[in-house]
PDB file of C-alpha atoms in Angstrom:
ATOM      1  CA  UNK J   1       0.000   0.000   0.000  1.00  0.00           C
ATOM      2  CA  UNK J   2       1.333   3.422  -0.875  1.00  0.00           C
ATOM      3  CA  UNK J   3       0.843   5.817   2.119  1.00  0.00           C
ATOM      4  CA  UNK J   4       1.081   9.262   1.899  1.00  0.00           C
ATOM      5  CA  UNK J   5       2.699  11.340   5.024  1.00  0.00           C
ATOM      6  CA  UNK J   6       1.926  15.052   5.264  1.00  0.00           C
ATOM      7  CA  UNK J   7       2.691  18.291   7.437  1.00  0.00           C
ATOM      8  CA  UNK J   8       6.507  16.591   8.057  1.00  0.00           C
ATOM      9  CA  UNK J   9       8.920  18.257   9.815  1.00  0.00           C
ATOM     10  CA  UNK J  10      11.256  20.015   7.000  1.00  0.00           C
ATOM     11  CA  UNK J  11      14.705  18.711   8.391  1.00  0.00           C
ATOM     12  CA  UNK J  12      13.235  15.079   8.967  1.00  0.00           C
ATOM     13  CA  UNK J  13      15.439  12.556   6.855  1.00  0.00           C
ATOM     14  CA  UNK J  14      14.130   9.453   4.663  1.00  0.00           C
ATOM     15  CA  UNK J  15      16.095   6.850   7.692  1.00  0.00           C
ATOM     16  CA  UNK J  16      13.845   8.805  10.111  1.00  0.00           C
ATOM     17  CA  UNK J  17      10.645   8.503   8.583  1.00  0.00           C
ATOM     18  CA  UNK J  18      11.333   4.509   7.484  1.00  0.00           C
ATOM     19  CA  UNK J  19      12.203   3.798  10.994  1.00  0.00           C
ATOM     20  CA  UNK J  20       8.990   5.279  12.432  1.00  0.00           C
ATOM     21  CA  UNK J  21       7.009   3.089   9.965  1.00  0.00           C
ATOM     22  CA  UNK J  22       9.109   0.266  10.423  1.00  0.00           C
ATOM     23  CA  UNK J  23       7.630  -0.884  13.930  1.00  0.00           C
ATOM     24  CA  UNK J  24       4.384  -1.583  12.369  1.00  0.00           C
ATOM     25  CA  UNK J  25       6.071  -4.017   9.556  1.00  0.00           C
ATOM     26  CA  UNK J  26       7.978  -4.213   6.529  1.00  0.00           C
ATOM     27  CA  UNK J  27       8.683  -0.855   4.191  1.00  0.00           C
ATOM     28  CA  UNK J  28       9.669  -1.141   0.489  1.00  0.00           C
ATOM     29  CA  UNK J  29      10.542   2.388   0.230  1.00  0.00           C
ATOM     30  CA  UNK J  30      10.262   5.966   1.555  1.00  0.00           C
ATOM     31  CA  UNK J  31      10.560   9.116  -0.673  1.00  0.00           C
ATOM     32  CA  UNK J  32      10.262  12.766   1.086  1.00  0.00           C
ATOM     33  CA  UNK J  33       9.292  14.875  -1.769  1.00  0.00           C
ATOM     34  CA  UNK J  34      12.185  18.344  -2.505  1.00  0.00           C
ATOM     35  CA  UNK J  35      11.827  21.214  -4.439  1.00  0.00           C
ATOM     36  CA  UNK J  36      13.772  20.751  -7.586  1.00  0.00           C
ATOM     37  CA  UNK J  37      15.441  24.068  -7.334  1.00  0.00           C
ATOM     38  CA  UNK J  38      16.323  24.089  -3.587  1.00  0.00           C
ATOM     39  CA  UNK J  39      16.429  20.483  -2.689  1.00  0.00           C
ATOM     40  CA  UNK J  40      14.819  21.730   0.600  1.00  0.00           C
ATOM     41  CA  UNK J  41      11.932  19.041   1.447  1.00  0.00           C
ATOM     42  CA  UNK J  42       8.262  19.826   0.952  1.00  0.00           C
ATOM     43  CA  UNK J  43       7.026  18.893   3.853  1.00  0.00           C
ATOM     44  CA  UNK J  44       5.492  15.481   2.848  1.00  0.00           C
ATOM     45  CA  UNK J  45       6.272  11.985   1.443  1.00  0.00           C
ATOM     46  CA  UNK J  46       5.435   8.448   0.592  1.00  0.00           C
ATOM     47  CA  UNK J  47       6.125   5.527   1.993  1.00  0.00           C
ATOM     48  CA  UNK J  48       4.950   2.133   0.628  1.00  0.00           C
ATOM     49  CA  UNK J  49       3.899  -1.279   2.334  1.00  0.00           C
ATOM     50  CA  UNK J  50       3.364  -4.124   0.940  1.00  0.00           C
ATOM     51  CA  UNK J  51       1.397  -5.801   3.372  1.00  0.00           C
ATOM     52  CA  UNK J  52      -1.828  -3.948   3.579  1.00  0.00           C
ATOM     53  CA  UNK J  53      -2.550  -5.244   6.988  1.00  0.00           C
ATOM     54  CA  UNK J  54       0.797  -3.587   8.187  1.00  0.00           C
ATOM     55  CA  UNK J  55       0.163  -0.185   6.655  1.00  0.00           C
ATOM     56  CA  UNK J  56      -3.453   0.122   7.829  1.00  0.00           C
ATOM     57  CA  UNK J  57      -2.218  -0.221  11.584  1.00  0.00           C
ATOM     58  CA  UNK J  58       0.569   2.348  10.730  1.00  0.00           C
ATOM     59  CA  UNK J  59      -1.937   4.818   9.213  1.00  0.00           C
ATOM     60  CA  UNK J  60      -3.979   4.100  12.107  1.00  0.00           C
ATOM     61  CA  UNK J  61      -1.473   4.792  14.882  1.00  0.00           C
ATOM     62  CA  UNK J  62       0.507   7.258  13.109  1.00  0.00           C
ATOM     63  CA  UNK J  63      -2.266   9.418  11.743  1.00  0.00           C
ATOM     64  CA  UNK J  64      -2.054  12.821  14.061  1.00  0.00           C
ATOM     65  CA  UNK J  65       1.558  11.237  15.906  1.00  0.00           C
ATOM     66  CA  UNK J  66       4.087  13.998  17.079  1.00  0.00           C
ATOM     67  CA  UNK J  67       6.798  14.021  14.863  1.00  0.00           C
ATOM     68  CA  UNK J  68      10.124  16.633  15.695  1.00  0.00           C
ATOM     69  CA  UNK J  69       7.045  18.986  17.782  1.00  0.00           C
ATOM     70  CA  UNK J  70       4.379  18.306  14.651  1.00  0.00           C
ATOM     71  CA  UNK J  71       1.385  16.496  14.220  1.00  0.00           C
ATOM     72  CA  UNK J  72       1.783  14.810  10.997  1.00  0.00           C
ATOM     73  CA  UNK J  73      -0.966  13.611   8.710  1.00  0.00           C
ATOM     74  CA  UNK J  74      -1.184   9.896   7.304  1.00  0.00           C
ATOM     75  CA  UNK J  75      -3.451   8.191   5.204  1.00  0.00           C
ATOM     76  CA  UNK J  76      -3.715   5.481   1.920  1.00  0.00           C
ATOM     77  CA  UNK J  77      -2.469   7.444  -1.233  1.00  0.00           C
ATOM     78  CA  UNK J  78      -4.827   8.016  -4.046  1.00  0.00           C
ATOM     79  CA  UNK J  79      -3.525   7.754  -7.541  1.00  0.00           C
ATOM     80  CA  UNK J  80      -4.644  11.859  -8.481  1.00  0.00           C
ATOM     81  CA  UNK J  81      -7.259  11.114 -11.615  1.00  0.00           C
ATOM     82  CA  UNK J  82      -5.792  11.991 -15.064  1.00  0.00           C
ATOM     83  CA  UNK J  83      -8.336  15.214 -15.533  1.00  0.00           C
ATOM     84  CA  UNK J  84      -6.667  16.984 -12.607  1.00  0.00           C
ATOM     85  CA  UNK J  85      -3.462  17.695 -13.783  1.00  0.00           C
ATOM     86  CA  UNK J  86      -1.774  21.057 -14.104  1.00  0.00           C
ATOM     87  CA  UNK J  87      -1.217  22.557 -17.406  1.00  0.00           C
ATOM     88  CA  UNK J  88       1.741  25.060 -17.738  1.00  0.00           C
ATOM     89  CA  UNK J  89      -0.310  26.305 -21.075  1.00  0.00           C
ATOM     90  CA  UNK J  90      -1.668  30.034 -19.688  1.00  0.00           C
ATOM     91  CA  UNK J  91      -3.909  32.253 -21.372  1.00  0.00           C
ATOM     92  CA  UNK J  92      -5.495  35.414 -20.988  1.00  0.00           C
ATOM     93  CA  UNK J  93      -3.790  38.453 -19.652  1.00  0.00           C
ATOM     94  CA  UNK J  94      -1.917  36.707 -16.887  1.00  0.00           C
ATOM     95  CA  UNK J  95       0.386  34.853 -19.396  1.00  0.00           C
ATOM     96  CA  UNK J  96      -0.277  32.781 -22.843  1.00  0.00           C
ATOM     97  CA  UNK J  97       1.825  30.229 -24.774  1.00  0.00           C
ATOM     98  CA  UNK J  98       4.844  30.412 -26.095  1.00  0.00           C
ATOM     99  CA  UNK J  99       6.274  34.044 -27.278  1.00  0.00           C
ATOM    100  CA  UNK J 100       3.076  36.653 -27.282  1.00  0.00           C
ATOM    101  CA  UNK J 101       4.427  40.049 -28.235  1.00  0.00           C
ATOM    102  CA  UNK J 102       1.299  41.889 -28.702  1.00  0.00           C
ATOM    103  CA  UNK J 103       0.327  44.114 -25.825  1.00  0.00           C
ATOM    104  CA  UNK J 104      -2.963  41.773 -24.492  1.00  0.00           C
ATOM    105  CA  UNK J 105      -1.280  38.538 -25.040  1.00  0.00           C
ATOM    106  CA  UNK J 106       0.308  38.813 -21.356  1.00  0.00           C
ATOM    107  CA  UNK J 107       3.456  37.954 -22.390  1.00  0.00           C
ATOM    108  CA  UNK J 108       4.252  34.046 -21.763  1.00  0.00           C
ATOM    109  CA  UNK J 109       8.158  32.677 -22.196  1.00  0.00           C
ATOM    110  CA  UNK J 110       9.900  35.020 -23.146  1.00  0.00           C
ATOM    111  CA  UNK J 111       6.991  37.598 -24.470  1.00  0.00           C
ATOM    112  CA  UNK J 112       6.833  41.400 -23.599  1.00  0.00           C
ATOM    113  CA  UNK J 113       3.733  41.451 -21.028  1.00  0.00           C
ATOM    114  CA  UNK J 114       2.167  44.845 -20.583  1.00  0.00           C
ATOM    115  CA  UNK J 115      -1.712  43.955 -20.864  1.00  0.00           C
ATOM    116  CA  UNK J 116      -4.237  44.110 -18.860  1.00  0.00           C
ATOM    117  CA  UNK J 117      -3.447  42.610 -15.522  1.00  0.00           C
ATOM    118  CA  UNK J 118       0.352  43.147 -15.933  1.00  0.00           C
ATOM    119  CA  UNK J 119       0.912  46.021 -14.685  1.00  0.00           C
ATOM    120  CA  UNK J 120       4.731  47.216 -15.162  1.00  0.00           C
ATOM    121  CA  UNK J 121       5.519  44.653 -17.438  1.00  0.00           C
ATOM    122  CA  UNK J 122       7.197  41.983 -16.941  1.00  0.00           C
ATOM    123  CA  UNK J 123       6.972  37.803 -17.233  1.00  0.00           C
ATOM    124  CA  UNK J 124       4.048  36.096 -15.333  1.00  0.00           C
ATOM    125  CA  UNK J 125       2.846  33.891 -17.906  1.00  0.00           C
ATOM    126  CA  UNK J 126       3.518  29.922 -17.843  1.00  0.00           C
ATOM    127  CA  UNK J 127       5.140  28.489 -20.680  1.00  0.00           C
TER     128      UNK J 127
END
């Protein structure tokens, strides 16, 4: 089972969190999610189970635990449905597609934004 760990502790390592989940059973794997950019964690994770039995009485137990002076949040992880992803595509005034030079485009990579909401210019759009 793939459980999802929430409101971590930001300096909390991957050993730390495996070990806490460990005394309710086996783990396969933990993963704290980082920010690409900084590498600074994001303040949740994943661990997986693979006995279901296990991870339920971890979820139960661990669900609302103090971890490092927080209460962390645990439950089963939901695969997020295909229709919810993000797009990076814009549109509008507050940034459109790719390029967008005109003055009510909003700009967009590398455009010149100076409609609408824009004001002073300047790159807000997505990609």
């Amino acid at each position: 089972m793939n459980i999802f760990v929430g409101s971590l502790p930001f300096s909390i390592e991957e050993a730390d969190l495996r070990e806490s989940f460990e005394a309710y059973g086996a783990v396969d794997s933990v993963k704290i999610i980082t920010d690409k950019f900084t590498g600074r964690s994001k303040g949740f994770g994943f661990v997986e189970m693979s006995n279901d039995d296990e991870a339920q009485k971890a979820i139960d137990e661990l669900n609302g635990a103090t971890v490092q002076g927080r209460a962390i949040v645990v439950n089963k992880s939901e695969p997020k449905p295909e229709g919810e992803r993000r797009s990076f595509n814009g549109g509008g005034n507050r940034g459109g597609g790719y390029g967008g030079n005109d003055r009510n485009s909003g700009g967009g990579y590398g455009g010149n934004s100076r409609g609408g909401d824009n004001r002073g210019g300047g790159n807000r759009g997505g990609y």
